[in-house]
Amino acid sequence: MRIEKKFYTEEAALWRGLERDEEELLMGMSSEELGQDMLRLEQEAQQIEEKVENEKSRNYQVIHQEKLDRFQVLSKMALEFAELAPMDITVDTENFFGRIDLSADCLMILPSSPTELRTELLTLIMEAESVSILRKDKDQIELSLIYPFCAQIPRSTE
């Protein structure tokens, strides 16, 4: 039995169609209309930024030491995984997040692979808040994992 459904291909075709429609719309606009459209988009972006800032001001961001400690453990695990896989690795902390980037031309976990390889990868993915797998360039993929260190605590409404 073979089941094949091209979700990505269909979505990519739809996206390309939307981009073509937008290009045609923009080409039909005068420079004045383009300027007004850009101004409208900038205003919408500013409103979104204001909402985000307003939301931030309602809460304190506090670093959880347990999450930071756990990220250190996960970083060591990722280093072991990168060595076993083999993959390039970058571990970085910025503000309230930790990030682990793993890259290589491929990633294969075979029945003959060490058990740690599978368990470490699953642990890294399961504990991440955000996971992305992207094509870094023609020959490499990159697995990016994001781990938050903080919690948001509401400010008192006194």
Coordinates of N, CA, C and O in Angstrom, one line a residue:
M1 N 0.8 -1.2 0.0 CA 0.0 0.0 0.0 C 0.9 1.2 0.0 O 1.9 1.3 0.7
R2 N 0.5 2.2 -0.7 CA 1.2 3.5 -0.8 C 0.2 4.6 -0.7 O -0.8 4.7 -1.4
I3 N 0.5 5.5 0.3 CA -0.3 6.7 0.4 C 0.6 7.9 0.2 O 1.7 8.0 0.7
E4 N 0.1 8.8 -0.7 CA 0.9 10.0 -1.0 C 0.0 11.2 -1.1 O -1.0 11.2 -1.8
K5 N 0.3 12.2 -0.3 CA -0.4 13.4 -0.4 C 0.6 14.6 -0.3 O 1.4 14.6 0.6
K6 N 0.6 15.5 -1.2 CA 1.6 16.5 -1.3 C 1.1 17.8 -0.7 O 0.8 18.8 -1.4
F7 N 1.1 17.8 0.7 CA 0.6 19.0 1.4 C 1.5 20.2 1.1 O 1.1 21.3 0.9
Y8 N 2.9 20.0 1.2 CA 3.8 21.0 1.0 C 3.7 21.6 -0.4 O 3.7 22.8 -0.6
T9 N 3.7 20.7 -1.4 CA 3.6 21.1 -2.8 C 2.4 22.0 -3.0 O 2.4 23.0 -3.7
E10 N 1.2 21.5 -2.5 CA 0.0 22.3 -2.7 C 0.1 23.7 -2.0 O -0.3 24.7 -2.5
E11 N 0.6 23.7 -0.8 CA 0.7 24.9 0.0 C 1.7 25.9 -0.7 O 1.5 27.1 -0.8
A12 N 2.8 25.4 -1.2 CA 3.8 26.2 -1.9 C 3.2 26.8 -3.2 O 3.4 28.0 -3.5
A13 N 2.4 26.0 -3.9 CA 1.8 26.5 -5.1 C 0.8 27.6 -4.8 O 0.7 28.6 -5.5
L14 N 0.0 27.4 -3.7 CA -0.9 28.4 -3.3 C -0.2 29.7 -2.9 O -0.6 30.8 -3.3
W15 N 0.9 29.6 -2.2 CA 1.7 30.7 -1.8 C 2.3 31.5 -3.0 O 2.2 32.7 -3.1
R16 N 2.8 30.7 -4.0 CA 3.3 31.4 -5.2 C 2.2 32.1 -5.9 O 2.4 33.2 -6.4
G17 N 1.0 31.6 -5.9 CA -0.1 32.2 -6.6 C -0.5 33.5 -5.9 O -0.8 34.5 -6.5
L18 N -0.4 33.5 -4.5 CA -0.7 34.7 -3.8 C 0.3 35.8 -4.0 O 0.0 37.0 -4.1
E19 N 1.6 35.4 -4.1 CA 2.7 36.3 -4.4 C 2.5 36.9 -5.8 O 2.7 38.1 -6.0
R20 N 2.1 36.1 -6.8 CA 1.9 36.6 -8.1 C 0.7 37.6 -8.1 O 0.8 38.7 -8.7
D21 N -0.4 37.3 -7.4 CA -1.5 38.2 -7.3 C -1.1 39.6 -6.7 O -1.5 40.6 -7.1
E22 N -0.3 39.5 -5.6 CA 0.2 40.7 -5.0 C 1.1 41.5 -5.9 O 0.9 42.8 -6.0
E23 N 2.0 40.9 -6.6 CA 2.8 41.6 -7.6 C 2.0 42.3 -8.7 O 2.2 43.4 -9.0
E24 N 1.0 41.6 -9.2 CA 0.1 42.2 -10.2 C -0.7 43.4 -9.6 O -0.8 44.4 -10.3
L25 N -1.1 43.3 -8.4 CA -1.8 44.3 -7.7 C -0.9 45.5 -7.5 O -1.3 46.7 -7.8
L26 N 0.3 45.3 -7.1 CA 1.3 46.4 -6.9 C 1.7 47.1 -8.2 O 1.8 48.3 -8.2
M27 N 1.8 46.3 -9.3 CA 2.2 46.8 -10.6 C 1.1 47.7 -11.1 O 1.3 48.7 -11.8
G28 N -0.2 47.5 -10.7 CA -1.3 48.3 -11.2 C -1.5 49.5 -10.4 O -2.4 50.3 -10.7
M29 N -0.8 49.7 -9.3 CA -1.0 50.9 -8.4 C -0.1 52.0 -8.8 O 1.0 51.8 -9.3
S30 N -0.6 53.2 -8.6 CA 0.2 54.4 -8.8 C 1.2 54.6 -7.7 O 1.1 53.9 -6.6
S31 N 2.2 55.4 -7.8 CA 3.1 55.6 -6.8 C 2.5 56.2 -5.5 O 2.9 55.9 -4.4
E32 N 1.4 57.0 -5.7 CA 0.7 57.6 -4.6 C 0.0 56.4 -3.8 O 0.0 56.4 -2.6
E33 N -0.6 55.5 -4.6 CA -1.3 54.4 -3.9 C -0.4 53.5 -3.2 O -0.6 53.0 -2.1
L34 N 0.8 53.3 -3.8 CA 1.8 52.5 -3.2 C 2.3 53.1 -1.9 O 2.5 52.4 -0.9
G35 N 2.5 54.4 -1.9 CA 2.9 55.1 -0.7 C 1.8 55.0 0.4 O 2.2 54.8 1.6
Q36 N 0.6 55.1 0.0 CA -0.5 55.0 1.0 C -0.6 53.6 1.6 O -0.8 53.4 2.8
D37 N -0.4 52.6 0.7 CA -0.4 51.2 1.2 C 0.8 50.9 2.1 O 0.6 50.2 3.1
M38 N 2.0 51.4 1.8 CA 3.1 51.3 2.7 C 2.9 51.9 4.0 O 3.2 51.4 5.1
L39 N 2.3 53.1 4.0 CA 1.9 53.9 5.3 C 1.0 53.0 6.1 O 1.1 52.9 7.3
R40 N 0.0 52.5 5.5 CA -1.0 51.6 6.2 C -0.3 50.4 6.8 O -0.6 50.1 8.0
L41 N 0.6 49.8 6.1 CA 1.3 48.6 6.6 C 2.2 49.0 7.8 O 2.3 48.3 8.8
E42 N 2.8 50.2 7.7 CA 3.7 50.6 8.8 C 2.9 50.9 10.0 O 3.3 50.6 11.2
Q43 N 1.7 51.5 9.8 CA 0.8 51.8 11.0 C 0.3 50.5 11.6 O 0.3 50.4 12.9
E44 N 0.0 49.5 10.8 CA -0.4 48.2 11.4 C 0.7 47.6 12.2 O 0.5 47.0 13.2
A45 N 1.9 47.6 11.6 CA 3.1 47.1 12.3 C 3.3 47.8 13.6 O 3.6 47.2 14.7
Q46 N 3.2 49.1 13.6 CA 3.4 49.9 14.9 C 2.3 49.5 15.9 O 2.6 49.4 17.1
Q47 N 1.1 49.3 15.5 CA 0.0 48.9 16.4 C 0.3 47.6 17.0 O 0.1 47.4 18.2
I48 N 0.8 46.7 16.3 CA 1.2 45.3 16.8 C 2.3 45.5 17.8 O 2.3 44.9 18.9
E49 N 3.3 46.3 17.5 CA 4.5 46.5 18.4 C 4.0 47.1 19.7 O 4.4 46.8 20.8
E50 N 3.0 48.1 19.6 CA 2.5 48.7 20.8 C 1.7 47.7 21.7 O 1.8 47.7 22.9
K51 N 1.0 46.8 21.0 CA 0.3 45.8 21.8 C 1.3 44.9 22.5 O 1.0 44.5 23.7
V52 N 2.3 44.5 21.8 CA 3.4 43.6 22.4 C 4.0 44.3 23.6 O 4.2 43.8 24.7
E53 N 4.4 45.6 23.5 CA 5.0 46.4 24.5 C 4.0 46.5 25.7 O 4.4 46.4 26.9
N54 N 2.8 46.8 25.4 CA 1.7 46.9 26.4 C 1.6 45.6 27.2 O 1.5 45.6 28.4
E55 N 1.6 44.5 26.5 CA 1.5 43.2 27.2 C 2.7 42.9 28.0 O 2.6 42.4 29.1
K56 N 3.9 43.3 27.5 CA 5.1 43.1 28.3 C 5.1 43.9 29.6 O 5.6 43.5 30.7
S57 N 4.5 45.1 29.5 CA 4.5 46.0 30.7 C 3.6 45.5 31.8 O 3.7 45.9 32.9
R58 N 2.7 44.6 31.4 CA 1.8 44.0 32.4 C 2.4 42.9 33.2 O 1.8 42.5 34.3
N59 N 3.5 42.4 32.8 CA 4.2 41.2 33.4 C 5.6 41.5 33.7 O 6.3 42.3 33.0
Y60 N 6.1 40.9 34.8 CA 7.6 40.8 35.0 C 8.1 39.5 34.3 O 7.4 38.5 34.3
Q61 N 9.3 39.6 33.8 CA 9.9 38.4 33.3 C 11.0 38.0 34.3 O 11.9 38.7 34.6
V62 N 10.8 36.8 34.9 CA 11.7 36.3 35.9 C 12.4 35.0 35.4 O 11.7 34.1 34.9
I63 N 13.7 34.9 35.5 CA 14.4 33.7 35.1 C 14.2 32.7 36.2 O 14.4 32.9 37.4
H64 N 13.8 31.5 35.7 CA 13.7 30.3 36.5 C 15.1 29.6 36.5 O 15.6 29.1 35.5
Q65 N 15.7 29.5 37.7 CA 17.0 28.9 37.8 C 16.9 27.4 37.4 O 17.9 26.9 36.8
E66 N 15.8 26.7 37.7 CA 15.7 25.3 37.3 C 15.7 25.2 35.8 O 16.3 24.2 35.2
K67 N 15.1 26.1 35.0 CA 15.1 26.0 33.6 C 16.5 26.3 33.0 O 16.9 25.7 32.1
L68 N 17.2 27.3 33.6 CA 18.5 27.6 33.2 C 19.5 26.4 33.5 O 20.3 26.0 32.6
D69 N 19.3 25.8 34.7 CA 20.1 24.6 35.0 C 19.8 23.4 34.0 O 20.7 22.7 33.5
R70 N 18.5 23.3 33.7 CA 18.1 22.2 32.7 C 18.7 22.5 31.3 O 19.1 21.6 30.6
F71 N 18.8 23.8 30.9 CA 19.4 24.1 29.6 C 20.8 23.7 29.6 O 21.3 23.3 28.6
Q72 N 21.5 23.9 30.7 CA 22.9 23.5 30.8 C 23.1 22.0 30.6 O 24.0 21.5 29.8
V73 N 22.2 21.2 31.2 CA 22.2 19.7 31.0 C 21.9 19.4 29.5 O 22.5 18.6 28.9
L74 N 20.9 20.1 28.9 CA 20.5 19.8 27.6 C 21.6 20.2 26.6 O 21.8 19.6 25.6
S75 N 22.3 21.3 26.9 CA 23.5 21.7 26.1 C 24.6 20.6 26.1 O 25.1 20.3 25.0
K76 N 24.9 20.0 27.2 CA 25.8 18.9 27.3 C 25.3 17.7 26.5 O 26.1 17.1 25.7
M77 N 24.0 17.4 26.6 CA 23.4 16.4 25.8 C 23.5 16.6 24.3 O 23.9 15.7 23.5
A78 N 23.3 17.9 23.9 CA 23.4 18.3 22.5 C 24.8 18.1 22.0 O 25.0 17.7 20.9
L79 N 25.8 18.5 22.8 CA 27.2 18.3 22.4 C 27.5 16.8 22.2 O 28.2 16.5 21.2
E80 N 27.0 16.0 23.1 CA 27.2 14.5 22.9 C 26.6 14.0 21.6 O 27.1 13.3 20.8
F81 N 25.3 14.5 21.4 CA 24.6 14.1 20.2 C 25.3 14.6 19.0 O 25.5 13.8 18.0
A82 N 25.8 15.8 19.0 CA 26.5 16.4 17.8 C 27.7 15.6 17.5 O 28.1 15.3 16.3
E83 N 28.4 15.1 18.5 CA 29.6 14.3 18.3 C 29.3 12.9 17.7 O 29.9 12.4 16.8
L84 N 28.2 12.3 18.2 CA 27.8 11.0 17.8 C 27.2 11.0 16.4 O 27.3 10.1 15.6
A85 N 26.5 12.1 16.0 CA 25.7 12.2 14.8 C 26.5 12.1 13.5 O 26.0 11.5 12.6
P86 N 27.6 12.7 13.2 CA 28.2 13.9 13.6 C 27.5 15.2 13.0 O 27.1 15.1 11.8
M87 N 27.4 16.2 13.8 CA 26.8 17.5 13.3 C 27.6 18.7 13.9 O 28.2 18.5 14.9
D88 N 27.5 19.8 13.2 CA 28.1 21.0 13.7 C 27.1 21.5 14.8 O 25.8 21.3 14.6
I89 N 27.6 22.2 15.8 CA 26.7 22.7 16.9 C 27.0 24.1 17.3 O 28.2 24.4 17.4
T90 N 26.0 24.9 17.6 CA 26.2 26.2 18.2 C 25.2 26.3 19.4 O 24.0 26.0 19.2
V91 N 25.7 26.6 20.6 CA 24.8 26.8 21.7 C 25.0 28.2 22.1 O 26.1 28.8 22.3
D92 N 23.8 28.9 22.3 CA 23.9 30.3 22.5 C 22.8 30.7 23.5 O 21.7 30.1 23.5
T93 N 23.0 31.6 24.4 CA 22.0 32.2 25.3 C 21.9 33.6 25.0 O 22.9 34.3 24.8
E94 N 20.6 34.1 24.9 CA 20.4 35.5 24.7 C 19.2 35.9 25.5 O 18.1 35.2 25.4
N95 N 19.3 36.9 26.4 CA 18.2 37.4 27.2 C 17.6 36.2 28.0 O 18.2 35.7 28.9
F96 N 16.4 35.9 27.7 CA 15.6 34.9 28.4 C 15.5 33.6 27.7 O 14.6 32.8 28.1
F97 N 16.3 33.3 26.7 CA 16.2 32.1 25.9 C 17.6 31.5 25.7 O 18.6 32.1 25.6
G98 N 17.5 30.1 25.6 CA 18.7 29.4 25.1 C 18.4 28.8 23.8 O 17.3 28.5 23.5
R99 N 19.4 28.7 22.9 CA 19.2 28.2 21.6 C 20.3 27.2 21.2 O 21.5 27.5 21.5
I100 N 19.9 26.1 20.6 CA 20.9 25.1 20.2 C 20.6 24.9 18.7 O 19.5 24.6 18.3
D101 N 21.6 25.1 17.9 CA 21.6 24.9 16.4 C 22.5 23.7 16.1 O 23.7 23.7 16.4
L102 N 21.9 22.8 15.4 CA 22.7 21.6 14.9 C 22.6 21.6 13.4 O 21.5 21.8 12.8
S103 N 23.7 21.4 12.7 CA 23.6 21.4 11.2 C 24.6 20.3 10.6 O 25.6 20.0 11.2
A104 N 24.1 19.8 9.5 CA 24.9 18.8 8.8 C 24.2 18.6 7.4 O 23.2 19.2 7.1
D105 N 24.8 17.8 6.6 CA 24.2 17.6 5.2 C 23.1 16.6 5.4 O 22.2 16.6 4.5
C106 N 23.1 15.8 6.4 CA 22.0 14.8 6.6 C 22.0 14.4 8.1 O 23.0 14.5 8.8
L107 N 20.9 13.8 8.5 CA 20.8 13.1 9.8 C 20.1 11.8 9.6 O 19.0 11.7 9.2
M108 N 20.9 10.8 10.0 CA 20.3 9.4 9.9 C 20.5 8.7 11.2 O 21.6 8.6 11.7
I109 N 19.4 8.1 11.7 CA 19.5 7.3 12.9 C 19.0 5.9 12.5 O 17.9 5.7 12.1
L110 N 20.0 5.0 12.5 CA 19.8 3.7 12.0 C 19.6 2.7 13.1 O 20.0 3.0 14.3
P111 N 19.2 1.5 12.9 CA 19.1 0.5 13.9 C 20.4 0.2 14.6 O 20.5 -0.1 15.8
S112 N 21.5 0.4 13.8 CA 22.8 0.2 14.4 C 23.4 1.4 15.1 O 24.5 1.3 15.7
S113 N 22.7 2.5 15.1 CA 23.1 3.7 15.8 C 23.1 3.5 17.3 O 22.2 2.7 17.8
P114 N 23.9 4.1 18.0 CA 23.8 4.0 19.5 C 22.5 4.5 20.0 O 21.9 5.4 19.5
T115 N 21.9 3.8 21.0 CA 20.6 4.1 21.6 C 20.6 5.6 22.1 O 19.6 6.3 22.0
E116 N 21.7 6.1 22.6 CA 21.8 7.4 23.1 C 21.5 8.4 22.0 O 20.9 9.5 22.3
L117 N 21.8 8.1 20.8 CA 21.5 9.0 19.7 C 20.0 9.3 19.6 O 19.6 10.5 19.5
R118 N 19.3 8.3 19.6 CA 17.8 8.4 19.5 C 17.2 9.1 20.7 O 16.4 10.0 20.6
T119 N 17.6 8.7 21.9 CA 17.0 9.2 23.1 C 17.4 10.7 23.3 O 16.6 11.5 23.8
E120 N 18.7 11.0 23.0 CA 19.1 12.4 23.2 C 18.4 13.3 22.2 O 17.9 14.4 22.6
L121 N 18.2 12.9 21.0 CA 17.5 13.7 20.0 C 16.0 13.9 20.4 O 15.5 15.0 20.4
L122 N 15.4 12.8 20.9 CA 14.0 13.0 21.3 C 13.9 13.9 22.5 O 12.9 14.7 22.6
T123 N 14.8 13.7 23.5 CA 14.7 14.6 24.7 C 14.9 16.1 24.3 O 14.2 16.9 24.7
L124 N 15.9 16.3 23.4 CA 16.2 17.7 23.0 C 14.9 18.3 22.3 O 14.6 19.5 22.6
I125 N 14.3 17.5 21.5 CA 13.1 18.0 20.8 C 11.9 18.2 21.7 O 11.2 19.2 21.7
M126 N 11.7 17.2 22.5 CA 10.5 17.2 23.4 C 10.6 18.4 24.4 O 9.5 18.9 24.8
E127 N 11.8 18.7 24.9 CA 11.9 19.8 25.9 C 12.0 21.2 25.3 O 12.0 22.1 26.1
A128 N 12.1 21.3 24.0 CA 12.2 22.6 23.4 C 10.9 23.2 23.3 O 9.9 22.5 23.1
E129 N 10.8 24.5 23.4 CA 9.6 25.3 23.2 C 9.3 25.4 21.7 O 8.2 25.4 21.3
S130 N 10.4 25.6 21.0 CA 10.3 25.8 19.5 C 11.3 25.0 18.8 O 12.4 24.9 19.2
V131 N 10.8 24.3 17.7 CA 11.7 23.5 16.9 C 11.6 23.8 15.5 O 10.5 24.0 15.0
S132 N 12.7 24.1 14.8 CA 12.6 24.3 13.3 C 13.7 23.5 12.6 O 14.8 23.4 13.2
I133 N 13.3 23.0 11.5 CA 14.3 22.3 10.6 C 14.3 23.0 9.3 O 13.3 23.1 8.6
L134 N 15.4 23.7 9.0 CA 15.5 24.5 7.8 C 16.6 24.1 6.9 O 17.6 23.5 7.4
R135 N 16.5 24.4 5.6 CA 17.6 24.2 4.7 C 18.6 25.4 4.9 O 18.2 26.5 4.6
K136 N 19.7 25.1 5.4 CA 20.7 26.2 5.7 C 21.3 26.7 4.4 O 21.4 27.9 4.2
D137 N 21.7 25.9 3.5 CA 22.2 26.2 2.2 C 21.9 25.0 1.3 O 21.2 24.1 1.7
K138 N 22.5 24.9 0.2 CA 22.2 23.8 -0.7 C 22.6 22.5 -0.1 O 21.9 21.5 -0.4
D139 N 23.6 22.4 0.7 CA 24.1 21.1 1.1 C 23.8 20.8 2.6 O 24.1 19.7 3.1
Q140 N 23.2 21.7 3.4 CA 23.0 21.5 4.8 C 21.6 21.8 5.3 O 21.0 22.6 4.7
I141 N 21.3 21.0 6.3 CA 20.0 21.3 7.0 C 20.4 21.8 8.4 O 21.5 21.5 8.9
E142 N 19.5 22.6 9.0 CA 19.8 23.1 10.4 C 18.6 22.8 11.3 O 17.5 23.1 10.9
L143 N 18.8 22.2 12.4 CA 17.8 21.9 13.4 C 18.1 23.0 14.5 O 19.1 23.0 15.1
S144 N 17.1 23.8 14.7 CA 17.2 24.9 15.7 C 16.2 24.6 16.8 O 15.0 24.3 16.6
L145 N 16.7 24.6 18.1 CA 15.8 24.3 19.2 C 15.9 25.5 20.2 O 17.0 26.0 20.5
I146 N 14.8 26.0 20.7 CA 14.7 27.2 21.5 C 14.2 26.7 22.9 O 13.1 26.0 23.0
Y147 N 14.8 27.2 24.0 CA 14.4 26.8 25.3 C 14.3 28.1 26.1 O 15.3 28.9 26.3
P148 N 13.1 28.4 26.7 CA 12.9 29.6 27.5 C 13.5 29.4 28.9 O 13.4 28.3 29.5
F149 N 14.0 30.5 29.5 CA 14.5 30.4 30.9 C 13.5 31.1 31.8 O 13.7 31.0 33.0
C150 N 12.6 31.9 31.3 CA 11.8 32.8 32.2 C 10.3 32.4 32.3 O 9.8 31.6 31.5
A151 N 9.7 33.0 33.2 CA 8.3 32.9 33.4 C 7.8 34.3 33.5 O 8.5 35.2 33.9
Q152 N 6.5 34.5 33.1 CA 6.0 35.8 33.2 C 5.1 35.9 34.4 O 4.2 35.0 34.6
I153 N 5.3 36.8 35.3 CA 4.5 37.0 36.5 C 3.8 38.3 36.4 O 4.4 39.4 36.1
P154 N 2.5 38.3 36.5 CA 1.7 39.5 36.4 C 2.1 40.5 37.5 O 2.3 40.2 38.6
R155 N 2.1 41.8 37.0 CA 2.4 42.9 38.0 C 1.1 43.1 38.8 O 0.0 42.8 38.3
S156 N 1.3 43.5 40.0 CA 0.1 43.7 40.8 C -0.7 44.9 40.3 O -0.1 45.8 39.7
T157 N -2.0 44.9 40.4 CA -2.9 45.9 39.9 C -3.2 47.0 40.9 O -4.3 47.5 40.9
E158 N -2.3 47.2 41.8 CA -2.6 48.1 42.9 C -2.5 49.5 42.4 O -1.8 50.0 41.6

